[in-house]
């Protein structure tokens, strides 16, 4: 049995994180002393702790890790995280492209007089009319129609 400080050093997880994982229901101590409240962990809990650490490094949130530890639809959770990370990678790629564009402009020592902003707009119907008008004033007669 390891006291919380020893278990913390072995797993390279802070004592505060171990207490948090306990409060979140991820990893409870094997034994808690009723007299002094000391938490004790066993060697059998090391793989579970390392799994939690590995999932955190993959970017999973605490609720997602809780679902994984409990064995809830693992494939769906991992597929959702994969889609989420791919979307983040796409956003980061777009941001990196913009930064490279700015750097290329700086290298040429030219200041840009414009800023490029990409926006997604909702779908809309567009009406167009092609017509030759005899004068600029007649254009205003045509527009209200």
Coordinates of C-alpha atoms in Angstrom, one line a residue:
X1 CA 0.0 0.0 0.0
X2 CA 1.2 3.5 -0.9
X3 CA 0.3 6.7 0.9
X4 CA -1.1 9.3 -1.5
X5 CA 2.3 11.2 -1.6
X6 CA 4.2 8.0 -2.6
X7 CA 1.5 7.1 -5.2
X8 CA 1.8 10.6 -6.5
X9 CA 5.5 10.3 -7.0
X10 CA 5.3 6.8 -8.7
X11 CA 2.6 7.9 -11.1
X12 CA 3.9 11.5 -11.6
X13 CA 0.4 12.8 -10.8
X14 CA 0.0 15.6 -8.3
X15 CA -1.7 14.9 -5.0
X16 CA -4.3 17.5 -5.9
X17 CA -5.1 15.6 -9.1
X18 CA -5.4 12.3 -7.2
X19 CA -7.9 13.9 -4.9
X20 CA -9.8 15.4 -7.9
X21 CA -9.9 12.0 -9.6
X22 CA -11.3 10.5 -6.4
X23 CA -14.0 13.2 -6.2
X24 CA -14.9 12.6 -9.9
X25 CA -15.2 8.9 -9.3
X26 CA -12.3 7.9 -11.5
X27 CA -9.9 6.4 -9.0
X28 CA -10.7 5.9 -5.3
X29 CA -8.1 5.0 -2.8
X30 CA -7.9 1.3 -1.9
X31 CA -8.2 2.3 1.8
X32 CA -8.8 5.5 3.7
X33 CA -7.8 5.6 7.4
X34 CA -10.8 6.6 9.4
X35 CA -8.7 8.1 12.2
X36 CA -6.4 10.4 10.2
X37 CA -8.0 10.4 6.8
X38 CA -4.9 9.3 5.0
X39 CA -5.5 7.8 1.6
X40 CA -3.7 4.6 0.6
X41 CA -3.4 3.2 -3.0
X42 CA -2.3 -0.3 -4.0
X43 CA 0.0 -1.5 -6.8
X44 CA -3.1 -2.9 -8.6
X45 CA -4.3 0.6 -9.1
X46 CA -1.2 1.7 -11.0
X47 CA -2.4 0.5 -14.5
X48 CA -5.7 2.3 -13.9
X49 CA -3.9 5.5 -13.0
X50 CA -1.6 5.2 -16.0
X51 CA -4.7 4.7 -18.3
X52 CA -6.3 7.8 -16.9
X53 CA -3.0 9.7 -17.5
X54 CA -2.8 8.4 -21.1
X55 CA -6.4 9.4 -21.8
X56 CA -5.8 12.9 -20.4
X57 CA -2.8 13.2 -22.8
X58 CA -5.1 12.2 -25.7
X59 CA -7.3 15.2 -24.8
X60 CA -10.2 13.4 -23.2
X61 CA -12.3 15.3 -20.7
X62 CA -13.0 14.0 -17.2
X63 CA -16.6 13.0 -18.1
X64 CA -15.3 11.2 -21.2
X65 CA -12.7 9.4 -19.2
X66 CA -15.3 8.4 -16.6
X67 CA -17.4 6.9 -19.5
X68 CA -14.4 5.1 -20.8
X69 CA -13.4 3.7 -17.4
X70 CA -17.0 2.5 -16.9
X71 CA -16.8 0.8 -20.4
X72 CA -19.6 2.8 -22.0
X73 CA -19.5 2.5 -25.9
X74 CA -15.8 2.9 -26.2
X75 CA -15.8 2.9 -30.0
X76 CA -18.3 5.8 -30.2
X77 CA -16.4 7.9 -27.6
X78 CA -13.1 7.4 -29.5
X79 CA -14.7 8.1 -32.9
X80 CA -16.2 11.3 -31.5
X81 CA -12.9 12.4 -30.1
X82 CA -11.2 11.6 -33.4
X83 CA -13.8 13.8 -35.3
X84 CA -13.3 16.6 -32.8
X85 CA -9.5 16.5 -33.1
X86 CA -9.7 16.4 -36.9
X87 CA -11.9 19.6 -36.8
X88 CA -9.3 21.3 -34.5
X89 CA -6.5 20.2 -36.9
X90 CA -8.4 21.8 -39.8
X91 CA -8.9 25.0 -37.9
X92 CA -5.2 25.1 -36.8
X93 CA -4.2 24.4 -40.4
X94 CA -6.3 27.4 -41.6
X95 CA -4.8 29.6 -38.9
X96 CA -1.3 28.4 -39.8
X97 CA -1.9 29.2 -43.5
X98 CA -3.0 32.8 -42.6
X99 CA 0.1 33.3 -40.4
X100 CA 2.4 32.0 -43.2
X101 CA 0.6 34.5 -45.6
X102 CA 1.4 37.4 -43.2
X103 CA 5.0 36.2 -42.8
X104 CA 5.5 36.1 -46.5
X105 CA 4.1 39.7 -46.8
X106 CA 6.5 40.8 -44.0
X107 CA 9.4 39.2 -45.7
X108 CA 8.7 41.2 -48.9
X109 CA 8.6 44.3 -46.6
X110 CA 5.2 45.3 -47.9
X111 CA 2.5 46.2 -45.6
X112 CA -0.9 44.9 -46.5
X113 CA -3.6 47.5 -46.8
X114 CA -6.3 44.9 -46.3
X115 CA -7.1 42.1 -43.9
X116 CA -8.3 38.7 -45.0
X117 CA -11.2 37.3 -43.0
X118 CA -13.0 34.1 -43.8
X119 CA -16.6 33.9 -42.7
X120 CA -19.2 31.2 -43.2
X121 CA -22.5 32.8 -44.2
X122 CA -25.9 31.1 -44.1
X123 CA -27.5 30.0 -47.3
X124 CA -29.6 32.7 -49.0
X125 CA -31.5 33.1 -52.2
X126 CA -30.1 35.7 -54.5
X127 CA -32.0 37.4 -57.3
X128 CA -30.2 38.9 -60.2
X129 CA -31.3 40.9 -63.2
X130 CA -29.2 41.8 -66.2
X131 CA -30.5 44.8 -68.1
X132 CA -29.1 47.8 -69.9
X133 CA -30.5 51.1 -68.6
X134 CA -30.4 54.3 -70.7
X135 CA -29.1 56.4 -67.8
X136 CA -28.0 56.3 -64.2
X137 CA -31.3 58.0 -63.1
X138 CA -33.4 55.3 -64.7
X139 CA -31.5 52.7 -62.6
X140 CA -33.3 54.0 -59.5
X141 CA -36.7 53.6 -61.2
X142 CA -35.8 50.0 -61.9
X143 CA -34.5 49.1 -58.4
X144 CA -37.7 49.4 -56.3
X145 CA -39.3 46.9 -58.5

